[in-house]
Short mmCIF file of C-alpha atoms and ligand atoms in Angstrom, two decimals:
data_model
loop_
_atom_site.label_atom_id
_atom_site.label_comp_id
_atom_site.label_asym_id
_atom_site.label_seq_id
_atom_site.Cartn_x
_atom_site.Cartn_y
_atom_site.Cartn_z
CA MET A 268 84.46 82.91 66.03
CA SER A 269 85.51 79.47 64.61
CA LYS A 270 87.67 77.17 66.63
CA ASN A 271 91.00 78.06 64.61
CA SER A 272 90.58 81.59 64.71
CA ILE A 273 90.17 81.09 68.55
CA ASP A 274 93.37 79.04 68.17
CA ASN A 275 94.40 81.35 65.66
CA LYS A 276 94.55 85.17 67.99
CA MET A 277 95.11 82.96 71.12
CA ASN A 278 98.29 81.79 69.89
CA LYS A 279 98.83 84.99 68.77
CA ILE A 280 98.80 86.41 72.07
CA VAL A 281 100.58 83.63 73.61
CA SER A 282 103.53 84.10 71.09
CA LEU A 283 103.61 87.95 71.56
CA CYS A 284 103.98 87.14 75.33
CA LYS A 285 106.80 85.30 75.28
CA ARG A 286 108.51 87.31 72.48
CA LYS A 287 108.24 90.40 74.76
CA GLY A 288 109.19 88.90 78.03
CA TYR A 289 105.59 89.34 79.15
CA ILE A 290 104.59 85.53 80.20
CA PHE A 291 106.69 82.21 79.53
CA GLN A 292 105.64 78.50 80.46
CA SER A 293 106.76 77.73 84.09
CA SER A 294 110.03 75.25 84.09
CA GLU A 295 110.34 75.32 80.49
CA ILE A 296 113.57 73.85 79.88
CA TYR A 297 112.04 70.50 81.54
CA GLY A 298 109.18 70.71 78.93
CA GLY A 299 107.38 72.94 81.20
CA LEU A 300 104.18 72.42 84.08
CA ASP A 301 100.98 71.69 82.91
CA SER A 302 98.76 75.62 83.68
CA CYS A 303 101.80 76.84 85.38
CA TYR A 304 102.98 80.52 84.06
CA ASP A 305 105.73 82.46 84.48
CA TYR A 306 106.20 85.98 84.57
CA GLY A 307 108.78 87.97 82.77
CA PRO A 308 110.33 91.43 83.08
CA LEU A 309 107.25 93.42 80.97
CA GLY A 310 104.59 90.95 82.64
CA ILE A 311 105.70 91.60 85.88
CA GLU A 312 105.29 95.32 85.27
CA LEU A 313 101.81 95.09 83.75
CA LYS A 314 100.97 93.00 87.08
CA ARG A 315 102.14 95.21 89.21
CA ASN A 316 100.00 98.07 88.13
CA VAL A 317 96.88 96.46 87.85
CA LYS A 318 97.93 95.13 91.52
CA GLU A 319 98.73 99.11 92.48
CA PHE A 320 95.29 100.23 90.34
CA TRP A 321 93.31 98.11 91.89
CA TRP A 322 94.88 99.20 95.86
CA LYS A 323 94.57 102.42 94.92
CA SER A 324 90.52 102.05 94.10
CA MET A 325 90.13 99.99 96.47
CA VAL A 326 91.85 100.97 99.79
CA GLN A 327 94.20 104.32 99.73
CA TYR A 328 91.08 106.66 97.49
CA ARG A 329 88.76 105.34 100.18
CA ASP A 330 88.13 105.57 103.56
CA ASP A 331 86.05 102.79 104.51
CA ILE A 332 88.49 99.86 103.08
CA VAL A 333 91.98 98.82 104.91
CA GLY A 334 94.35 95.98 103.48
CA LEU A 335 95.75 92.92 104.88
CA ASP A 336 98.21 89.75 104.49
CA ALA A 337 97.07 86.86 105.22
CA ALA A 338 98.99 83.79 105.22
CA ILE A 339 98.64 81.38 102.66
CA LEU A 340 98.66 78.22 105.45
CA MET A 341 95.74 78.32 107.65
CA HIS A 342 94.39 76.30 110.21
CA PRO A 343 92.90 73.13 108.97
CA ARG A 344 90.06 74.23 110.40
CA ILE A 345 88.76 77.32 108.60
CA TRP A 346 88.14 74.85 105.38
CA GLU A 347 85.49 72.78 107.41
CA ALA A 348 84.05 76.02 108.77
CA SER A 349 84.06 77.54 105.04
CA GLY A 350 82.61 74.42 104.05
CA HIS A 351 85.59 73.90 101.45
CA VAL A 352 86.50 70.09 102.71
CA GLU A 353 82.88 69.13 101.97
CA GLY A 354 81.84 70.84 98.95
CA PHE A 355 85.04 72.72 97.07
CA VAL A 356 84.53 69.93 94.20
CA ASP A 357 84.00 69.30 90.51
CA PRO A 358 82.21 66.34 89.06
CA LEU A 359 85.13 64.65 87.50
CA ILE A 360 85.46 61.54 84.81
CA ASP A 361 88.04 59.56 83.76
CA CYS A 362 88.64 58.17 80.07
CA LYS A 363 89.81 54.56 80.15
CA THR A 364 90.05 55.05 76.20
CA CYS A 365 93.39 57.95 76.17
CA LYS A 366 93.63 57.98 80.24
CA GLY A 367 92.68 61.94 80.04
CA ARG A 368 90.73 63.53 83.01
CA PHE A 369 87.85 65.65 82.48
CA ARG A 370 85.26 68.04 84.18
CA ALA A 371 82.22 65.96 83.97
CA ASP A 372 80.35 69.57 82.55
CA GLN A 373 82.48 70.43 80.61
CA LEU A 374 82.62 67.65 78.17
CA GLU A 375 81.11 68.96 74.83
CA SER A 376 83.75 71.74 74.92
CA THR A 377 86.65 69.97 75.71
CA PRO A 378 88.85 68.30 72.66
CA CYS A 379 89.86 64.36 73.02
CA PRO A 380 93.64 64.45 73.69
CA GLN A 381 93.72 61.62 71.11
CA LYS A 382 91.57 62.98 68.04
CA PRO A 383 91.54 66.98 68.88
CA SER A 384 89.00 67.66 66.11
CA LYS A 385 86.43 65.77 68.37
CA MET A 386 85.39 66.74 71.86
CA VAL A 387 85.31 64.21 74.64
CA ASN A 388 81.43 63.77 73.89
CA GLU A 389 81.59 62.62 70.54
CA CYS A 390 85.49 60.85 70.52
CA GLY A 391 84.26 57.24 71.34
CA GLY A 392 86.04 56.81 74.21
CA GLU A 393 84.89 54.97 77.35
CA LEU A 394 84.47 57.10 80.34
CA THR A 395 83.94 55.83 83.81
CA GLU A 396 81.06 56.78 86.36
CA VAL A 397 81.15 60.65 87.80
CA ARG A 398 83.50 61.41 90.40
CA GLN A 399 83.07 64.21 92.98
CA PHE A 400 86.75 65.81 92.84
CA ASN A 401 88.24 68.37 95.66
CA LEU A 402 90.17 71.34 94.27
CA MET A 403 92.32 72.13 97.17
CA PHE A 404 95.94 71.32 97.21
CA LYS A 405 96.76 69.44 100.71
CA THR A 406 100.20 68.95 102.02
CA HIS A 407 101.21 68.59 105.36
CA MET A 408 103.43 70.44 107.93
CA GLY A 409 106.34 69.77 110.31
CA ALA A 410 108.01 66.57 109.74
CA VAL A 411 105.46 63.82 110.45
CA GLU A 412 103.18 62.93 107.14
CA GLU A 413 99.58 62.14 109.34
CA ASP A 414 96.46 63.04 109.23
CA ALA A 415 96.40 65.85 111.59
CA SER A 416 99.57 67.50 110.22
CA ALA A 417 97.38 67.97 106.81
CA VAL A 418 96.58 72.00 105.62
CA TYR A 419 95.81 73.08 102.73
CA LEU A 420 96.95 75.91 100.40
CA ARG A 421 94.31 78.57 100.11
CA PRO A 422 91.79 78.28 97.51
CA GLU A 423 90.72 81.38 97.98
CA THR A 424 91.79 84.90 99.93
CA ALA A 425 88.54 85.43 101.79
CA GLN A 426 88.65 82.64 104.57
CA GLY A 427 92.03 84.80 105.96
CA ILE A 428 90.08 88.21 105.82
CA TYR A 429 86.81 86.45 107.60
CA VAL A 430 89.06 84.98 110.33
CA ASN A 431 90.82 88.82 110.73
CA TYR A 432 87.96 90.56 110.54
CA THR A 433 87.99 91.26 114.66
CA ASN A 434 91.54 92.01 114.75
CA VAL A 435 91.42 94.38 111.74
CA LEU A 436 87.92 96.07 113.33
CA GLN A 437 89.62 96.78 116.64
CA SER A 438 93.07 97.83 115.05
CA SER A 439 92.00 100.00 112.61
CA ARG A 440 88.84 101.25 114.57
CA GLN A 441 86.54 100.59 111.53
CA LYS A 442 82.80 100.65 112.01
CA VAL A 443 80.50 98.68 109.77
CA PRO A 444 80.00 99.17 107.30
CA PHE A 445 83.39 98.80 106.44
CA GLY A 446 85.57 96.45 103.95
CA ILE A 447 89.09 94.40 104.32
CA ALA A 448 90.85 93.68 100.95
CA GLN A 449 93.30 91.44 99.76
CA ILE A 450 95.99 90.52 97.27
CA GLY A 451 97.29 86.80 97.06
CA LYS A 452 98.09 83.42 95.61
CA ALA A 453 95.34 81.16 95.44
CA PHE A 454 95.42 77.29 94.42
CA ARG A 455 92.97 75.28 93.11
CA ASN A 456 93.38 71.83 91.42
CA GLU A 457 91.54 72.24 88.38
CA ILE A 458 90.71 69.58 86.46
CA THR A 459 91.06 71.38 83.18
CA PRO A 460 92.56 74.14 83.22
CA ARG A 461 93.04 75.99 79.91
CA TYR A 462 93.40 79.01 78.08
CA PHE A 463 96.78 80.08 78.89
CA ILE A 464 96.40 82.08 81.90
CA PHE A 465 93.33 82.06 82.23
CA ARG A 466 92.23 78.86 84.60
CA THR A 467 95.51 78.11 86.43
CA ARG A 468 96.65 75.89 89.16
CA GLU A 469 97.99 78.94 90.95
CA PHE A 470 96.77 82.52 90.54
CA GLU A 471 96.36 85.75 92.38
CA GLN A 472 93.08 86.81 93.27
CA MET A 473 92.43 90.52 94.98
CA GLU A 474 89.23 90.73 96.72
CA MET A 475 87.75 92.75 99.30
CA GLN A 476 85.19 92.08 101.41
CA PHE A 477 82.53 94.47 102.69
CA PHE A 478 80.67 94.01 105.92
CA VAL A 479 77.26 95.52 106.53
CA LYS A 480 74.47 95.69 108.55
CA PRO A 481 71.70 92.99 107.73
CA GLY A 482 69.06 94.74 105.22
CA ARG A 483 71.62 96.76 104.13
CA ASP A 484 73.08 94.38 101.93
CA GLU A 485 71.13 94.46 99.22
CA GLU A 486 71.49 98.68 98.51
CA TRP A 487 75.72 97.91 98.87
CA PHE A 488 75.37 94.94 96.35
CA GLU A 489 74.00 97.09 94.20
CA TYR A 490 77.07 99.78 94.83
CA TRP A 491 79.44 97.42 94.56
CA LYS A 492 78.54 96.08 91.46
CA GLU A 493 78.80 99.35 89.79
CA GLN A 494 81.86 99.94 91.01
CA ARG A 495 83.49 96.92 89.94
CA ILE A 496 81.91 97.47 86.56
CA ARG A 497 83.62 101.04 86.19
CA TRP A 498 86.82 100.23 87.63
CA TYR A 499 87.39 97.64 84.29
CA ASP A 500 86.15 101.00 82.08
CA GLU A 501 89.04 102.94 83.75
CA LEU A 502 91.02 100.14 83.22
CA GLY A 503 90.43 100.92 79.58
CA ILE A 504 88.73 97.69 78.35
CA ARG A 505 86.37 97.95 76.04
CA LYS A 506 82.86 98.71 77.32
CA GLU A 507 81.24 96.46 74.54
CA ASN A 508 83.57 93.63 75.73
CA LEU A 509 81.91 93.70 79.38
CA ARG A 510 78.48 92.48 80.65
CA PHE A 511 77.23 91.28 84.06
CA HIS A 512 75.92 87.15 84.43
CA GLN A 513 73.64 86.34 86.81
CA HIS A 514 73.95 83.28 88.91
CA ASP A 515 70.78 80.85 88.74
CA GLU A 516 70.16 78.94 91.23
CA ASN A 517 72.01 75.88 90.04
CA GLU A 518 74.93 78.50 89.58
CA LEU A 519 74.98 80.17 93.06
CA ALA A 520 77.82 78.58 95.65
CA HIS A 521 76.67 77.50 98.96
CA TYR A 522 77.22 81.08 100.04
CA ALA A 523 76.14 83.25 98.02
CA ALA A 524 72.24 84.67 97.75
CA VAL A 525 72.90 86.58 95.03
CA ALA A 526 75.90 86.77 92.67
CA PHE A 527 76.72 88.18 89.52
CA ASP A 528 79.97 87.42 87.48
CA ILE A 529 81.44 90.15 85.52
CA GLU A 530 82.40 88.62 82.07
CA TYR A 531 84.78 89.56 79.69
CA ASN A 532 84.09 88.29 75.84
CA PHE A 533 87.33 86.30 75.39
CA PRO A 534 88.44 84.97 72.08
CA PHE A 535 87.15 81.46 73.26
CA GLY A 536 83.42 83.36 74.48
CA TRP A 537 81.75 85.00 77.65
CA LYS A 538 83.87 84.55 80.52
CA GLU A 539 83.74 84.98 84.34
CA LEU A 540 86.38 87.75 85.14
CA GLU A 541 85.09 88.71 88.46
CA GLY A 542 82.55 87.75 91.13
CA ILE A 543 80.55 89.95 93.33
CA HIS A 544 78.87 88.04 96.33
CA ASN A 545 76.39 88.90 98.54
CA ARG A 546 77.52 86.25 101.11
CA THR A 547 75.43 86.91 103.91
CA ASP A 548 75.70 86.01 107.16
CA PHE A 549 76.86 82.47 106.14
CA ASP A 550 80.72 82.81 106.77
CA LEU A 551 80.80 84.87 110.05
CA LYS A 552 78.41 82.24 111.47
CA ARG A 553 80.18 79.40 110.79
CA HIS A 554 83.89 80.53 111.87
CA MET A 555 81.41 81.21 115.49
CA GLU A 556 80.13 77.74 115.15
CA TYR A 557 84.00 76.23 114.57
CA SER A 558 85.92 78.42 116.17
CA GLY A 559 83.65 78.84 119.21
CA LYS A 560 84.36 82.32 119.41
CA ASP A 561 81.89 85.33 119.04
CA LEU A 562 81.78 87.50 115.74
CA ARG A 563 79.15 89.71 116.12
CA TYR A 564 79.36 93.13 115.49
CA PHE A 565 78.54 95.96 118.39
CA ASP A 566 77.26 98.86 116.93
CA ASP A 567 77.34 101.67 119.73
CA ALA A 568 75.16 104.33 118.06
CA THR A 569 72.00 101.76 118.11
CA ARG A 570 73.13 99.52 121.35
CA GLU A 571 72.27 96.44 118.57
CA ARG A 572 74.78 93.37 118.02
CA PHE A 573 74.52 91.46 115.03
CA VAL A 574 76.76 89.57 112.52
CA PRO A 575 77.50 91.27 109.68
CA TYR A 576 76.40 90.62 106.36
CA ILE A 577 79.27 90.23 104.00
CA ILE A 578 79.31 91.82 100.21
CA GLU A 579 82.91 90.16 98.13
CA THR A 580 84.11 91.27 95.31
CA SER A 581 86.52 89.06 94.16
CA ALA A 582 88.83 89.26 90.93
CA GLY A 583 91.29 86.92 89.69
CA CYS A 584 94.67 89.64 88.59
CA ASP A 585 95.67 87.02 86.16
CA ARG A 586 92.42 87.23 84.45
CA THR A 587 92.36 90.50 84.19
CA LEU A 588 95.62 90.55 82.76
CA LEU A 589 94.95 88.52 80.18
CA THR A 590 91.60 90.91 79.57
CA ALA A 591 94.38 93.91 79.48
CA LEU A 592 96.40 91.92 76.71
CA VAL A 593 93.30 90.57 74.64
CA ASP A 594 91.28 93.81 74.54
CA ALA A 595 94.53 95.74 73.72
CA TYR A 596 96.26 93.42 70.81
CA GLU A 597 95.64 94.43 67.61
CA GLU A 598 97.50 93.86 64.00
CA GLU A 599 96.79 97.13 62.37
CA GLU A 600 96.70 97.65 58.64
CA LEU A 601 98.79 100.46 57.46
CA GLU A 602 99.62 101.50 53.97
CA ASN A 603 102.48 98.95 53.17
CA ASP A 604 102.15 96.39 55.91
CA THR A 605 100.89 96.13 59.06
CA ARG A 606 101.80 96.91 62.82
CA THR A 607 101.28 94.65 65.93
CA VAL A 608 100.38 96.95 68.73
CA LEU A 609 99.30 96.16 72.22
CA ARG A 610 96.83 99.78 73.30
CA LEU A 611 97.00 99.04 76.73
CA SER A 612 96.23 102.20 79.00
CA PRO A 613 99.04 104.13 79.89
CA LYS A 614 98.12 103.55 83.40
CA ILE A 615 98.75 100.00 83.55
CA ALA A 616 101.66 99.46 80.19
CA PRO A 617 104.91 98.66 81.73
CA ILE A 618 107.09 100.44 80.15
CA LYS A 619 106.01 104.58 80.17
CA ALA A 620 108.05 105.75 77.38
CA GLY A 621 111.15 104.43 75.08
CA ILE A 622 114.13 106.57 74.69
CA PHE A 623 115.50 107.10 71.65
CA PRO A 624 118.87 108.91 69.79
CA LEU A 625 118.03 109.15 66.18
CA VAL A 626 121.29 108.32 65.18
CA LYS A 627 124.19 107.06 67.63
CA ARG A 628 126.74 110.29 67.05
CA ASP A 629 126.74 114.01 67.17
CA GLY A 630 126.04 114.00 70.73
CA MET A 631 123.00 112.60 71.00
CA PRO A 632 122.89 109.52 72.54
CA GLU A 633 124.25 111.68 76.23
CA LEU A 634 121.25 113.71 75.80
CA ALA A 635 118.93 110.75 75.08
CA HIS A 636 120.50 108.98 78.29
CA LYS A 637 120.38 111.96 80.12
CA ILE A 638 116.77 112.05 79.90
CA HIS A 639 116.47 108.52 80.19
CA ASP A 640 118.48 108.82 83.76
CA ASP A 641 115.94 111.76 84.61
CA LEU A 642 113.00 109.98 83.71
CA LYS A 643 113.35 106.78 85.36
CA ARG A 644 113.45 108.02 89.46
CA HIS A 645 109.61 108.44 88.29
CA MET A 646 108.79 105.97 85.78
CA MET A 647 109.30 103.01 83.95
CA VAL A 648 111.82 103.61 80.98
CA PHE A 649 113.52 102.04 78.63
CA TYR A 650 116.81 103.17 76.49
CA ASP A 651 117.43 102.00 73.26
CA GLU A 652 119.74 102.62 70.13
CA GLY A 653 119.44 99.68 68.13
CA GLY A 654 118.54 99.97 65.01
CA ALA A 655 116.43 102.38 62.24
CA VAL A 656 114.11 104.37 64.79
CA GLY A 657 111.19 102.91 62.71
CA ARG A 658 112.05 99.68 64.13
CA ARG A 659 111.99 100.96 67.84
CA TYR A 660 108.97 102.38 67.43
CA ARG A 661 107.67 99.28 66.12
CA ARG A 662 109.26 97.00 68.91
CA GLN A 663 107.64 99.84 71.33
CA ASP A 664 103.94 99.31 69.97
CA GLU A 665 104.13 95.48 70.26
CA ALA A 666 105.40 96.17 73.80
CA GLY A 667 102.47 98.23 74.28
CA THR A 668 104.80 101.73 75.17
CA PRO A 669 102.50 104.53 74.75
CA PHE A 670 104.91 107.05 74.13
CA CYS A 671 108.32 107.11 72.53
CA ILE A 672 110.88 110.14 72.81
CA THR A 673 113.43 110.57 69.73
CA VAL A 674 116.29 112.88 70.42
CA ASP A 675 117.42 114.54 66.98
CA SER A 676 119.41 117.11 65.33
CA GLN A 677 116.83 119.75 66.63
CA THR A 678 117.38 118.54 69.74
CA LEU A 679 120.75 119.70 69.51
CA GLU A 680 119.89 123.41 68.68
CA ASP A 681 116.47 124.27 71.05
CA GLN A 682 116.17 121.59 73.55
CA THR A 683 112.86 120.27 72.27
CA VAL A 684 112.26 116.01 71.07
CA THR A 685 109.60 114.68 69.63
CA ILE A 686 106.86 112.68 71.55
CA ARG A 687 105.07 109.87 69.89
CA GLU A 688 102.13 108.60 70.81
CA ARG A 689 101.02 104.61 70.23
CA ASP A 690 97.78 104.54 69.08
CA SER A 691 97.73 107.55 66.60
CA MET A 692 101.45 107.32 65.39
CA GLN A 693 101.24 111.31 65.85
CA GLN A 694 104.44 113.25 67.22
CA GLU A 695 104.47 116.88 69.03
CA ARG A 696 107.95 118.34 69.91
CA VAL A 697 108.47 119.28 73.40
CA GLY A 698 110.51 121.16 74.94
CA MET A 699 113.06 118.61 77.10
CA ASP A 700 112.26 120.75 80.73
CA ALA A 701 108.68 119.45 79.92
CA ILE A 702 108.95 115.98 79.38
CA LEU A 703 107.88 114.65 82.84
CA ASN A 704 104.54 116.61 82.83
CA TYR A 705 103.61 115.76 79.68
CA LEU A 706 104.08 111.89 80.61
CA HIS A 707 102.22 112.64 83.97
CA GLU A 708 99.29 114.60 82.41
CA ARG A 709 98.57 111.83 79.67
CA ILE A 710 99.45 108.90 81.85
CA ASN A 711 96.87 109.62 84.97
P1 LIG B 141 85.28 79.79 87.32
O1 LIG B 141 83.86 79.62 87.13
O2 LIG B 141 85.93 80.62 86.44
O3 LIG B 141 85.95 78.87 88.33
P2 LIG B 141 85.32 80.55 90.08
O4 LIG B 141 83.40 80.91 90.48
O5 LIG B 141 85.26 79.15 90.91
O6 LIG B 141 85.32 80.84 88.77
P3 LIG B 141 85.67 82.07 92.31
O7 LIG B 141 85.97 81.67 93.15
O8 LIG B 141 84.32 83.29 92.16
O9 LIG B 141 85.41 82.04 90.42
O10 LIG B 141 86.90 83.25 92.10
C1 LIG B 141 87.24 84.44 92.11
C2 LIG B 141 87.78 84.55 90.86
O11 LIG B 141 89.24 84.38 91.27
C3 LIG B 141 87.71 84.42 89.77
O12 LIG B 141 86.60 85.56 88.43
C4 LIG B 141 88.76 84.87 88.81
O13 LIG B 141 89.09 85.51 88.17
C5 LIG B 141 89.71 84.25 89.74
N1 LIG B 141 90.04 82.79 89.44
C6 LIG B 141 89.15 81.85 90.15
N2 LIG B 141 89.45 80.15 89.36
C7 LIG B 141 90.96 80.97 89.01
C8 LIG B 141 92.01 80.31 88.28
N3 LIG B 141 91.81 78.60 88.11
N4 LIG B 141 92.43 80.40 87.54
C9 LIG B 141 92.83 81.75 87.42
N5 LIG B 141 91.82 82.61 87.87
C10 LIG B 141 90.96 82.32 88.53
#
């Protein structure tokens, strides 16, 4: 895809997100804050649905995984033990000509701020030496700003799980193999955030750490690889746009023995969506060393004591959202015009059904209101009586709403409505008392 068509598709998605209330630039009336975004009325519903779908498949439907919500601020020694203070760095380079700051390993794909048609490695700007830049946000706890009070905004949720591993083990009566799942904010002072919500400085992760007996790690790693790619399939993401990428020795993080990314074919190329890592016993051993606490597991059955290995599945919530939006966006050529449609899976679509009276008279609005009031106790629905019904359908197509229910003159006679399906645009007549079942069946 050429740079123009990439920008074109991304610009269309960014503009749809703003127009329909999915995602707004943060602090927009003050000129915006780079790489920070706010989720609007539809965006927050989509996000909640993605998180709930993840939580159901990773926690609720399983007997061997439990949940956690750890604090964002944690003891600063944790980040020494994890290796982040020393090693969570990206190579940074400055340009003396334009005063821009860039990732030294991405110069050939970063446009020059002054000459956007050229990349930073070919624009002729005077570049400094490469420096190592730590991505953690540092702040101070309490009233005094001194080194002893320094704390970090967590750059990943995983460490909150490791330091709670014995608490969870004892309180939940789980036995190895078992997992702990968490959804929460993480912060990274990325040098070059880009591509809308793909790479931001504040984002949400959906992470699960699975504790296994050493020696069983490879089979569990394979198991989780398959489970996780299947999850995106169930989310409605097209299979041909997903693939695995194995990290070679140069890419492997300091904690990982084996790592695979699940990648998605974004308009700007194949990029990581989720990381699956065999973290070995690195993290628990380091926390044993730095905290002085014994984090070994005692296996009642075999009378063995060991430090579990950890298989991690680490997904980005915002990136999953972007994936769902990109994958669903389509401009469909119809006979006389083009319709913009978001083919989101009904499972995660923010609004499940639009409810319309065909016209604003003859008792149709009253009936449509009644349907709306009944349905809203079960799912997100939206009442709309503004403009021609065709325009109302199109507005819901663009918002990704999978079903539209219309009350018309026949409804007054036989208590049936039409239900129009977003993707096929087919309509069928359904009894008013059967609407809820109809929707439940098709959504789940
Ligand atoms: P990348 O190589 O893209 O920087 P990473 O390998 O550093 O990602 P991990 O540390 O494995 O990412 O984090 C797990 C997941 O968290 C990623 O797959 C991604 O979905 C999400 N994530 C990481 N950094 C960001 C970010 N800056 N903005 C949005 N999501 C992110």
